[in-house]
């Protein structure tokens, strides 16, 4: 991803940032949770400009998926001490599962914040503009435990990351809550 596009995406998301939420598996509702302590903003259809649309199209091409299968591009801002503890991107009992994830690393100038996959013992230390695509499910649709990952705590500076969760089938972004 060109650095100018990285800065553009962060700029589009910045005014919308709020404390990140997760889906509570017990209730199915969005809640703030200590597992994910960053701020985030989803760039949905009402805020998606031509640059964001082009990025989403490139993610679809790189993943071999339909652009309509991607959730809105979500930007995360991690400040010192913030992290995303080990987790899977799949959702319990989802009819249209998140089968892949694409992470886009938007900046430099921070320490820590590696993306760590505990089971294979892999840590990704990205450069600005790097992208990481991985599968979340096995061929039979069950969650792939090897895709369990974490955003390690940021030690200094601010880390900006964009993620796009890709579903098994197209979805209506206006229906996402």
Coordinates of N, CA, C and O in Angstrom, one line a residue:
X1 N 0.9 -1.2 0.0 CA 0.0 0.0 0.0 C 0.9 1.2 0.0 O 1.8 1.4 0.8
X2 N 0.7 2.2 -0.9 CA 1.5 3.4 -0.9 C 1.3 4.2 0.4 O 0.2 4.2 0.9
X3 N 2.4 4.8 0.8 CA 2.4 5.6 2.1 C 1.3 6.7 2.0 O 0.7 6.9 3.0
X4 N 1.1 7.3 0.9 CA 0.1 8.3 0.8 C -1.3 7.8 1.0 O -2.1 8.4 1.7
X5 N -1.5 6.5 0.6 CA -2.8 5.9 0.9 C -3.0 5.5 2.3 O -4.1 5.6 2.9
X6 N -1.9 5.1 2.9 CA -1.9 4.8 4.4 C -2.3 6.0 5.2 O -3.2 5.9 6.0
X7 N -1.7 7.1 4.9 CA -2.0 8.4 5.6 C -3.4 8.8 5.3 O -4.1 9.3 6.2
X8 N -3.9 8.6 4.1 CA -5.3 9.0 3.7 C -6.3 8.2 4.6 O -7.2 8.8 5.1
X9 N -6.1 6.9 4.6 CA -7.0 6.0 5.4 C -7.0 6.4 6.9 O -8.1 6.5 7.5
X10 N -5.9 6.7 7.4 CA -5.8 7.1 8.8 C -6.6 8.4 9.0 O -7.3 8.6 10.0
X11 N -6.4 9.3 8.1 CA -7.1 10.6 8.1 C -8.6 10.5 8.0 O -9.3 11.2 8.7
X12 N -9.1 9.6 7.1 CA -10.5 9.4 7.0 C -11.1 8.9 8.3 O -12.1 9.3 8.8
X13 N -10.4 8.0 8.9 CA -10.9 7.3 10.1 C -10.7 8.2 11.4 O -11.6 8.0 12.3
X14 N -9.7 9.0 11.5 CA -9.4 9.7 12.7 C -10.6 10.4 13.4 O -10.8 10.2 14.6
X15 N -11.5 11.2 12.7 CA -12.6 11.8 13.4 C -13.7 10.8 13.9 O -14.5 11.2 14.7
X16 N -13.6 9.6 13.4 CA -14.6 8.6 13.8 C -14.2 7.7 14.9 O -14.9 6.8 15.4
X17 N -12.9 7.8 15.3 CA -12.3 6.8 16.3 C -13.1 6.9 17.6 O -13.5 7.9 18.1
X18 N -13.3 5.7 18.2 CA -13.9 5.5 19.5 C -13.3 4.3 20.1 O -12.7 3.4 19.4
X19 N -13.5 4.1 21.4 CA -12.9 2.9 22.0 C -13.5 1.6 21.3 O -14.7 1.5 21.0
X20 N -12.6 0.7 21.0 CA -12.9 -0.5 20.3 C -13.9 -1.4 21.1 O -13.9 -1.4 22.3
X21 N -14.8 -2.0 20.3 CA -15.7 -2.9 20.9 C -15.6 -4.3 20.3 O -15.0 -4.5 19.2
X22 N -16.1 -5.3 21.0 CA -16.1 -6.7 20.5 C -17.5 -7.2 20.7 O -18.3 -6.7 21.5
X23 N -17.8 -8.3 20.0 CA -19.1 -9.0 20.2 C -19.0 -9.9 21.4 O -18.1 -10.8 21.4
X24 N -19.8 -9.7 22.4 CA -19.9 -10.6 23.5 C -20.5 -11.9 23.1 O -21.7 -12.0 22.7
X25 N -19.8 -13.0 23.2 CA -20.3 -14.3 22.8 C -21.6 -14.7 23.5 O -22.4 -15.4 22.9
X26 N -21.7 -14.3 24.8 CA -22.9 -14.7 25.5 C -24.2 -14.0 25.1 O -25.2 -14.6 24.9
X27 N -24.0 -12.7 24.8 CA -25.2 -11.9 24.5 C -25.4 -11.6 23.0 O -26.4 -11.3 22.5
X28 N -24.2 -11.7 22.2 CA -24.2 -11.3 20.8 C -24.2 -9.8 20.6 O -24.4 -9.3 19.5
X29 N -24.1 -9.0 21.7 CA -24.1 -7.6 21.6 C -22.6 -7.0 21.6 O -21.7 -7.6 22.1
X30 N -22.5 -5.8 21.0 CA -21.2 -5.1 21.0 C -21.0 -4.6 22.4 O -21.8 -3.9 23.0
X31 N -19.8 -4.8 22.9 CA -19.4 -4.3 24.3 C -17.9 -3.9 24.2 O -17.1 -4.3 23.4
X32 N -17.5 -2.9 25.1 CA -16.1 -2.6 25.3 C -15.5 -3.7 26.1 O -16.2 -4.3 26.9
X33 N -14.3 -4.1 25.8 CA -13.7 -5.3 26.4 C -12.2 -5.1 26.5 O -11.6 -4.6 25.6
X34 N -11.6 -5.6 27.6 CA -10.2 -5.4 27.8 C -9.3 -6.2 26.9 O -8.1 -6.0 26.8
X35 N -9.9 -7.2 26.1 CA -9.2 -7.9 25.1 C -8.7 -7.0 24.0 O -7.6 -7.2 23.5
X36 N -9.4 -6.0 23.7 CA -9.1 -5.1 22.6 C -9.2 -3.7 23.2 O -10.2 -3.1 23.4
X37 N -8.0 -3.1 23.4 CA -7.9 -1.8 24.1 C -7.6 -0.6 23.2 O -7.5 0.5 23.7
X38 N -7.6 -0.8 21.9 CA -7.3 0.3 20.9 C -8.6 1.1 20.7 O -9.7 0.8 21.2
X39 N -8.4 2.1 19.9 CA -9.6 2.9 19.4 C -9.8 2.4 17.9 O -8.8 2.1 17.3
X40 N -11.0 2.4 17.5 CA -11.2 2.0 16.1 C -12.3 2.8 15.4 O -13.1 3.5 16.1
X41 N -12.4 2.6 14.1 CA -13.4 3.3 13.3 C -13.6 2.4 12.0 O -12.6 2.1 11.3
X42 N -14.8 2.0 11.8 CA -15.2 1.3 10.5 C -15.5 2.3 9.5 O -16.4 3.2 9.7
X43 N -14.9 2.2 8.3 CA -15.2 3.1 7.2 C -16.3 2.5 6.4 O -16.0 1.8 5.4
X44 N -17.5 2.7 6.7 CA -18.7 2.0 6.1 C -19.0 2.8 4.8 O -18.4 3.7 4.4
X45 N -20.1 2.3 4.1 CA -20.5 2.9 2.8 C -20.7 4.4 2.8 O -20.4 5.1 1.8
X46 N -21.2 5.0 3.9 CA -21.4 6.4 3.9 C -20.1 7.2 4.0 O -20.1 8.4 3.6
X47 N -19.1 6.6 4.4 CA -17.8 7.4 4.5 C -16.7 6.8 3.6 O -15.6 7.4 3.6
X48 N -17.0 5.8 2.8 CA -16.0 5.3 1.9 C -15.8 6.2 0.7 O -16.8 6.5 0.0
X49 N -14.6 6.6 0.5 CA -14.3 7.5 -0.7 C -13.6 6.6 -1.7 O -13.5 5.4 -1.6
X50 N -13.2 7.2 -2.8 CA -12.6 6.4 -3.9 C -11.3 5.7 -3.5 O -11.0 4.6 -4.0
X51 N -10.5 6.4 -2.6 CA -9.2 5.7 -2.2 C -9.5 4.5 -1.4 O -9.0 3.4 -1.6
X52 N -10.5 4.6 -0.4 CA -10.8 3.4 0.4 C -11.4 2.4 -0.5 O -11.1 1.2 -0.3
X53 N -12.3 2.7 -1.4 CA -12.9 1.8 -2.3 C -11.8 1.0 -3.1 O -11.9 -0.2 -3.3
X54 N -10.8 1.8 -3.6 CA -9.7 1.2 -4.4 C -8.9 0.2 -3.5 O -8.5 -0.9 -4.0
X55 N -8.7 0.5 -2.2 CA -8.0 -0.4 -1.3 C -8.8 -1.6 -1.1 O -8.3 -2.7 -1.2
X56 N -10.1 -1.5 -0.9 CA -11.0 -2.6 -0.7 C -11.0 -3.5 -2.0 O -11.0 -4.8 -1.9
X57 N -10.9 -2.9 -3.1 CA -10.9 -3.7 -4.4 C -9.6 -4.5 -4.5 O -9.5 -5.6 -4.9
X58 N -8.5 -3.8 -4.1 CA -7.2 -4.5 -4.1 C -7.1 -5.7 -3.1 O -6.5 -6.7 -3.4
X59 N -7.8 -5.5 -1.9 CA -7.8 -6.5 -0.9 C -8.6 -7.7 -1.5 O -8.2 -8.9 -1.4
X60 N -9.7 -7.4 -2.2 CA -10.5 -8.5 -2.8 C -9.7 -9.2 -3.9 O -9.7 -10.5 -3.9
X61 N -9.0 -8.5 -4.7 CA -8.2 -9.1 -5.7 C -7.1 -10.0 -5.1 O -6.8 -11.1 -5.6
X62 N -6.4 -9.4 -4.1 CA -5.3 -10.2 -3.5 C -5.8 -11.5 -2.8 O -5.1 -12.5 -2.7
X63 N -7.0 -11.4 -2.2 CA -7.5 -12.6 -1.5 C -8.3 -13.5 -2.4 O -8.8 -14.6 -2.0
X64 N -8.6 -13.1 -3.7 CA -9.4 -13.9 -4.6 C -10.8 -14.0 -4.2 O -11.5 -15.0 -4.4
X65 N -11.3 -12.9 -3.6 CA -12.7 -12.9 -3.1 C -13.5 -11.8 -3.8 O -13.0 -10.9 -4.4
X66 N -14.8 -11.8 -3.6 CA -15.7 -10.8 -4.1 C -15.6 -9.6 -3.1 O -15.6 -9.7 -1.9
X67 N -15.5 -8.4 -3.7 CA -15.4 -7.2 -2.9 C -16.6 -7.1 -1.9 O -16.4 -6.6 -0.8
X68 N -17.7 -7.6 -2.3 CA -18.9 -7.5 -1.5 C -18.9 -8.4 -0.3 O -19.7 -8.3 0.6
X69 N -17.9 -9.3 -0.2 CA -17.7 -10.3 0.9 C -16.9 -9.6 2.1 O -16.9 -10.2 3.2
X70 N -16.3 -8.5 1.8 CA -15.5 -7.8 2.8 C -16.4 -6.9 3.7 O -17.3 -6.2 3.2
X71 N -16.1 -7.0 5.0 CA -16.7 -6.0 5.9 C -16.1 -4.6 5.7 O -15.0 -4.5 5.0
X72 N -16.7 -3.6 6.2 CA -16.1 -2.2 6.0 C -14.6 -2.2 6.5 O -14.4 -2.8 7.6
X73 N -13.8 -1.5 5.8 CA -12.4 -1.4 6.3 C -12.4 -0.7 7.7 O -13.1 0.3 7.9
X74 N -11.7 -1.3 8.6 CA -11.7 -0.8 10.0 C -10.3 -0.4 10.4 O -9.4 -1.2 10.2
X75 N -10.2 0.8 10.8 CA -8.9 1.4 11.2 C -8.8 1.3 12.7 O -9.7 1.7 13.5
X76 N -7.6 0.9 13.2 CA -7.3 0.8 14.6 C -6.1 1.7 15.0 O -5.2 1.7 14.2
X77 N -6.3 2.4 16.1 CA -5.2 3.2 16.6 C -4.8 2.7 18.0 O -5.6 2.6 18.9
X78 N -3.5 2.3 18.1 CA -3.0 1.7 19.3 C -2.0 2.7 19.9 O -1.0 3.1 19.3
X79 N -2.2 3.2 21.1 CA -1.3 4.1 21.8 C -0.5 3.3 22.8 O -0.8 2.1 23.0
X80 N 0.5 3.8 23.5 CA 1.3 3.0 24.4 C 0.5 2.3 25.4 O -0.5 2.9 26.0
X81 N 0.8 1.0 25.6 CA 0.0 0.1 26.5 C -1.2 -0.5 25.9 O -1.7 -1.5 26.5
X82 N -1.7 0.0 24.8 CA -2.9 -0.6 24.2 C -2.5 -1.9 23.3 O -1.3 -1.9 22.8
X83 N -3.4 -2.8 23.3 CA -3.1 -4.1 22.6 C -4.4 -4.8 22.2 O -5.5 -4.3 22.6
X84 N -4.3 -5.9 21.5 CA -5.4 -6.8 21.2 C -4.9 -8.1 21.6 O -4.1 -8.7 20.9
X85 N -5.4 -8.6 22.7 CA -4.9 -9.9 23.3 C -5.2 -11.0 22.3 O -6.0 -10.9 21.4
X86 N -4.6 -12.2 22.5 CA -4.8 -13.3 21.6 C -6.3 -13.6 21.4 O -7.1 -13.7 22.3
X87 N -6.7 -13.8 20.1 CA -8.1 -14.0 19.7 C -8.1 -14.6 18.3 O -7.1 -14.6 17.6
X88 N -9.3 -15.1 18.0 CA -9.6 -15.5 16.7 C -10.5 -14.5 16.0 O -11.4 -13.9 16.7
X89 N -10.5 -14.3 14.7 CA -11.3 -13.4 14.1 C -12.7 -14.0 13.7 O -13.6 -13.3 13.2
X90 N -12.8 -15.3 13.8 CA -14.1 -16.0 13.5 C -15.1 -15.6 14.6 O -14.8 -15.1 15.7
X91 N -16.4 -15.8 14.3 CA -17.5 -15.5 15.2 C -18.3 -16.7 15.5 O -18.6 -17.5 14.5
X92 N -18.6 -16.9 16.7 CA -19.3 -18.1 17.1 C -20.6 -18.2 16.4 O -21.4 -17.2 16.4
X93 N -20.9 -19.4 15.8 CA -22.2 -19.7 15.2 C -22.6 -18.7 14.1 O -23.8 -18.5 13.9
X94 N -21.7 -18.1 13.4 CA -22.0 -17.1 12.4 C -22.5 -17.9 11.1 O -21.8 -18.9 10.7
X95 N -23.6 -17.5 10.5 CA -24.1 -18.1 9.3 C -23.2 -17.7 8.1 O -23.0 -18.5 7.2
X96 N -22.5 -16.5 8.2 CA -21.6 -16.1 7.1 C -20.3 -15.7 7.8 O -20.1 -14.6 8.2
X97 N -19.5 -16.7 7.9 CA -18.3 -16.7 8.7 C -17.2 -15.8 8.1 O -17.1 -15.6 6.9
X98 N -16.3 -15.2 9.0 CA -15.1 -14.5 8.6 C -14.1 -15.6 8.2 O -13.5 -16.2 9.1
X99 N -13.8 -15.7 6.9 CA -12.9 -16.8 6.5 C -11.5 -16.3 6.3 O -10.6 -17.1 6.3
X100 N -11.3 -15.0 6.1 CA -10.0 -14.4 6.0 C -9.9 -13.1 6.6 O -10.9 -12.4 6.8
X101 N -8.7 -12.7 6.9 CA -8.4 -11.3 7.4 C -7.2 -10.7 6.7 O -6.3 -11.4 6.4
X102 N -7.4 -9.5 6.3 CA -6.2 -8.7 5.7 C -5.9 -7.6 6.7 O -6.8 -6.8 7.0
X103 N -4.7 -7.5 7.1 CA -4.2 -6.4 7.9 C -3.3 -5.5 7.1 O -2.5 -6.0 6.3
X104 N -3.5 -4.2 7.2 CA -2.7 -3.2 6.5 C -2.0 -2.4 7.5 O -2.7 -1.8 8.3
X105 N -0.7 -2.3 7.5 CA 0.1 -1.5 8.4 C 0.3 -0.2 7.9 O 0.9 0.0 6.8
X106 N -0.2 0.9 8.6 CA -0.3 2.2 8.0 C 0.9 3.2 8.4 O 1.0 4.2 7.7
X107 N 1.7 2.9 9.4 CA 2.7 3.8 9.8 C 3.9 3.2 10.4 O 4.0 2.0 10.7
X108 N 4.9 4.0 10.6 CA 6.1 3.7 11.3 C 6.2 4.6 12.6 O 5.2 5.3 12.8
X109 N 7.3 4.6 13.3 CA 7.5 5.5 14.4 C 6.9 5.1 15.7 O 6.6 5.9 16.6
X110 N 6.7 3.8 15.9 CA 6.3 3.2 17.2 C 7.1 2.0 17.5 O 7.8 1.4 16.6
X111 N 7.2 1.6 18.7 CA 7.9 0.4 19.2 C 6.9 -0.6 19.8 O 5.9 -0.1 20.4
X112 N 7.1 -1.9 19.6 CA 6.2 -2.9 20.1 C 5.1 -3.0 19.0 O 5.3 -2.7 17.9
X113 N 4.0 -3.6 19.4 CA 2.9 -3.7 18.5 C 3.0 -4.8 17.5 O 2.2 -4.8 16.5
X114 N 3.9 -5.7 17.6 CA 4.0 -6.8 16.6 C 2.7 -7.6 16.5 O 2.0 -7.6 17.5
X115 N 2.4 -8.2 15.4 CA 1.3 -9.1 15.3 C 1.9 -10.5 15.6 O 2.8 -10.9 14.8
X116 N 1.4 -11.1 16.6 CA 2.0 -12.4 17.0 C 0.9 -13.5 16.9 O -0.2 -13.4 17.3
X117 N 1.4 -14.6 16.3 CA 0.6 -15.9 16.2 C 1.2 -16.9 17.1 O 2.3 -17.4 16.8
X118 N 0.6 -17.1 18.3 CA 1.3 -18.0 19.3 C 1.5 -19.4 18.8 O 2.6 -20.0 19.1
X119 N 0.5 -20.1 18.2 CA 0.6 -21.5 17.9 C 1.8 -21.8 17.0 O 2.6 -22.7 17.3
X120 N 1.9 -21.1 15.9 CA 3.1 -21.3 15.0 C 4.4 -20.6 15.6 O 5.5 -20.8 15.0
X121 N 4.2 -19.7 16.6 CA 5.3 -19.0 17.1 C 5.9 -18.0 16.1 O 7.1 -17.8 16.0
X122 N 5.0 -17.3 15.5 CA 5.4 -16.3 14.4 C 5.0 -14.9 14.9 O 3.9 -14.6 15.3
X123 N 6.0 -14.0 14.8 CA 5.7 -12.5 15.0 C 6.0 -11.8 13.7 O 7.0 -12.0 13.1
X124 N 5.1 -10.9 13.4 CA 5.2 -10.0 12.2 C 5.6 -8.6 12.7 O 4.8 -8.0 13.4
X125 N 6.7 -8.2 12.2 CA 7.2 -6.8 12.5 C 7.1 -6.1 11.2 O 8.0 -6.2 10.3
X126 N 6.1 -5.3 10.9 CA 5.8 -4.8 9.6 C 6.5 -3.4 9.3 O 6.9 -2.8 10.3
X127 N 6.5 -3.1 8.1 CA 6.9 -1.8 7.6 C 5.7 -1.1 7.1 O 4.7 -1.7 6.8
X128 N 5.6 0.3 7.1 CA 4.5 1.0 6.6 C 4.1 0.5 5.2 O 5.0 0.4 4.4
X129 N 2.9 0.3 5.0 CA 2.4 -0.2 3.6 C 2.3 -1.7 3.5 O 1.8 -2.2 2.5
X130 N 2.9 -2.4 4.4 CA 2.9 -3.9 4.4 C 1.4 -4.4 4.6 O 0.6 -3.7 5.3
X131 N 1.1 -5.5 4.0 CA -0.2 -6.2 4.2 C 0.1 -7.6 4.6 O 1.0 -8.2 4.2
X132 N -0.8 -8.1 5.4 CA -0.8 -9.5 5.8 C -2.1 -10.1 5.6 O -3.1 -9.6 6.2
X133 N -2.2 -11.2 4.9 CA -3.5 -11.9 4.6 C -3.4 -13.3 5.2 O -2.4 -14.0 5.0
X134 N -4.4 -13.7 6.0 CA -4.4 -15.1 6.5 C -5.8 -15.6 6.6 O -6.8 -14.9 6.6
X135 N -5.9 -16.9 6.6 CA -7.2 -17.6 6.6 C -7.5 -17.8 8.1 O -6.7 -18.1 8.9
X136 N -8.8 -17.7 8.4 CA -9.3 -17.9 9.7 C -10.0 -19.2 9.9 O -10.3 -19.6 11.1
X137 N -10.3 -19.9 8.8 CA -11.1 -21.2 8.9 C -10.3 -22.3 8.2 O -9.6 -22.1 7.3
X138 N -10.7 -23.5 8.6 CA -10.2 -24.7 7.9 C -11.1 -25.0 6.7 O -12.2 -24.4 6.6
X139 N -10.7 -25.9 5.8 CA -11.5 -26.1 4.6 C -13.0 -26.5 4.9 O -13.9 -26.2 4.2
X140 N -13.2 -27.1 6.1 CA -14.6 -27.5 6.5 C -15.4 -26.4 7.2 O -16.5 -26.6 7.6
X141 N -14.7 -25.2 7.3 CA -15.4 -24.1 7.9 C -15.2 -23.9 9.3 O -15.6 -22.8 9.9
X142 N -14.6 -24.8 10.0 CA -14.3 -24.7 11.4 C -13.2 -23.6 11.6 O -12.3 -23.5 10.8
X143 N -13.2 -22.9 12.8 CA -12.1 -22.0 13.0 C -10.7 -22.7 13.0 O -10.6 -23.8 13.6
X144 N -9.8 -22.1 12.4 CA -8.4 -22.6 12.4 C -7.7 -22.0 13.6 O -7.4 -20.8 13.7
X145 N -7.3 -22.8 14.6 CA -6.7 -22.4 15.8 C -5.3 -21.8 15.5 O -4.8 -21.0 16.3
X146 N -4.7 -22.1 14.4 CA -3.4 -21.6 14.1 C -3.5 -20.1 13.7 O -2.5 -19.4 13.6
X147 N -4.7 -19.6 13.4 CA -4.9 -18.2 13.1 C -5.1 -17.3 14.3 O -5.2 -16.1 14.2
X148 N -5.1 -17.9 15.5 CA -5.2 -17.1 16.7 C -4.0 -16.2 16.8 O -2.9 -16.6 16.6
X149 N -4.3 -14.9 17.0 CA -3.2 -13.9 16.9 C -3.5 -12.8 17.9 O -4.6 -12.7 18.5
X150 N -2.5 -12.0 18.1 CA -2.6 -10.8 19.0 C -1.8 -9.6 18.4 O -0.8 -9.8 17.7
X151 N -2.3 -8.5 18.8 CA -1.6 -7.2 18.6 C -0.8 -6.9 19.9 O -1.5 -6.6 20.9
X152 N 0.5 -7.2 19.9 CA 1.2 -7.0 21.1 C 1.1 -5.5 21.6 O 0.9 -4.6 20.8
X153 N 1.3 -5.3 22.9 CA 1.2 -3.9 23.4 C 2.2 -3.0 22.7 O 3.4 -3.3 22.4
X154 N 1.7 -1.8 22.4 CA 2.6 -0.7 21.9 C 3.4 -0.2 23.0 O 2.8 0.1 24.1
X155 N 4.7 0.0 22.8 CA 5.6 0.4 23.9 C 5.8 1.9 23.8 O 6.0 2.6 24.9
X156 N 5.9 2.5 22.6 CA 6.1 3.9 22.4 C 5.5 4.3 21.1 O 5.5 3.5 20.1
X157 N 5.1 5.6 21.0 CA 4.5 6.0 19.7 C 3.1 5.5 19.5 O 2.5 5.0 20.5
X158 N 2.6 5.7 18.3 CA 1.2 5.3 18.0 C 1.2 4.4 16.8 O 1.8 4.8 15.8
X159 N 0.6 3.3 16.9 CA 0.5 2.3 15.7 C -0.9 2.5 15.1 O -1.9 2.5 15.8
X160 N -0.9 2.6 13.8 CA -2.1 2.7 13.0 C -2.2 1.4 12.1 O -1.2 1.1 11.4
X161 N -3.3 0.8 12.1 CA -3.5 -0.5 11.4 C -4.9 -0.4 10.8 O -5.8 0.1 11.4
X162 N -5.1 -1.0 9.6 CA -6.4 -1.2 9.0 C -6.6 -2.7 8.8 O -5.7 -3.4 8.5
X163 N -7.8 -3.1 9.1 CA -8.2 -4.5 8.9 C -9.4 -4.6 8.1 O -10.3 -3.8 8.2
X164 N -9.5 -5.7 7.3 CA -10.7 -6.0 6.6 C -11.0 -7.5 6.8 O -10.2 -8.3 6.4
X165 N -12.1 -7.8 7.4 CA -12.5 -9.1 7.6 C -13.3 -9.6 6.4 O -14.2 -8.8 6.0
X166 N -13.0 -10.7 5.8 CA -13.6 -11.2 4.6 C -14.5 -12.4 5.0 O -14.1 -13.3 5.6
X167 N -15.8 -12.3 4.6 CA -16.8 -13.3 4.9 C -16.8 -14.4 3.8 O -16.3 -14.2 2.7
X168 N -17.5 -15.5 4.1 CA -17.6 -16.6 3.1 C -18.4 -16.2 1.9 O -18.2 -16.7 0.8
X169 N -19.4 -15.3 2.1 CA -20.3 -14.9 1.1 C -20.5 -13.4 1.2 O -20.3 -12.8 2.2
X170 N -21.0 -12.7 0.1 CA -21.3 -11.3 0.2 C -22.2 -11.0 1.3 O -23.0 -11.8 1.8
X171 N -22.1 -9.7 1.8 CA -23.0 -9.3 2.9 C -23.4 -7.8 2.6 O -22.8 -7.2 1.8
X172 N -24.4 -7.4 3.3 CA -24.9 -6.1 3.2 C -24.3 -5.2 4.2 O -24.6 -5.3 5.4
X173 N -23.4 -4.3 3.9 CA -22.7 -3.5 4.9 C -23.6 -2.5 5.6 O -23.4 -2.1 6.7
X174 N -24.8 -2.3 5.0 CA -25.8 -1.4 5.7 C -26.5 -2.1 6.8 O -27.1 -1.5 7.7
X175 N -26.4 -3.5 6.8 CA -27.1 -4.3 7.8 C -26.2 -4.6 9.0 O -26.6 -5.1 10.0
X176 N -24.9 -4.3 8.9 CA -23.9 -4.6 10.0 C -24.2 -3.6 11.1 O -24.5 -2.4 10.9
X177 N -24.2 -4.1 12.3 CA -24.4 -3.3 13.5 C -23.1 -3.2 14.3 O -22.2 -3.9 14.1

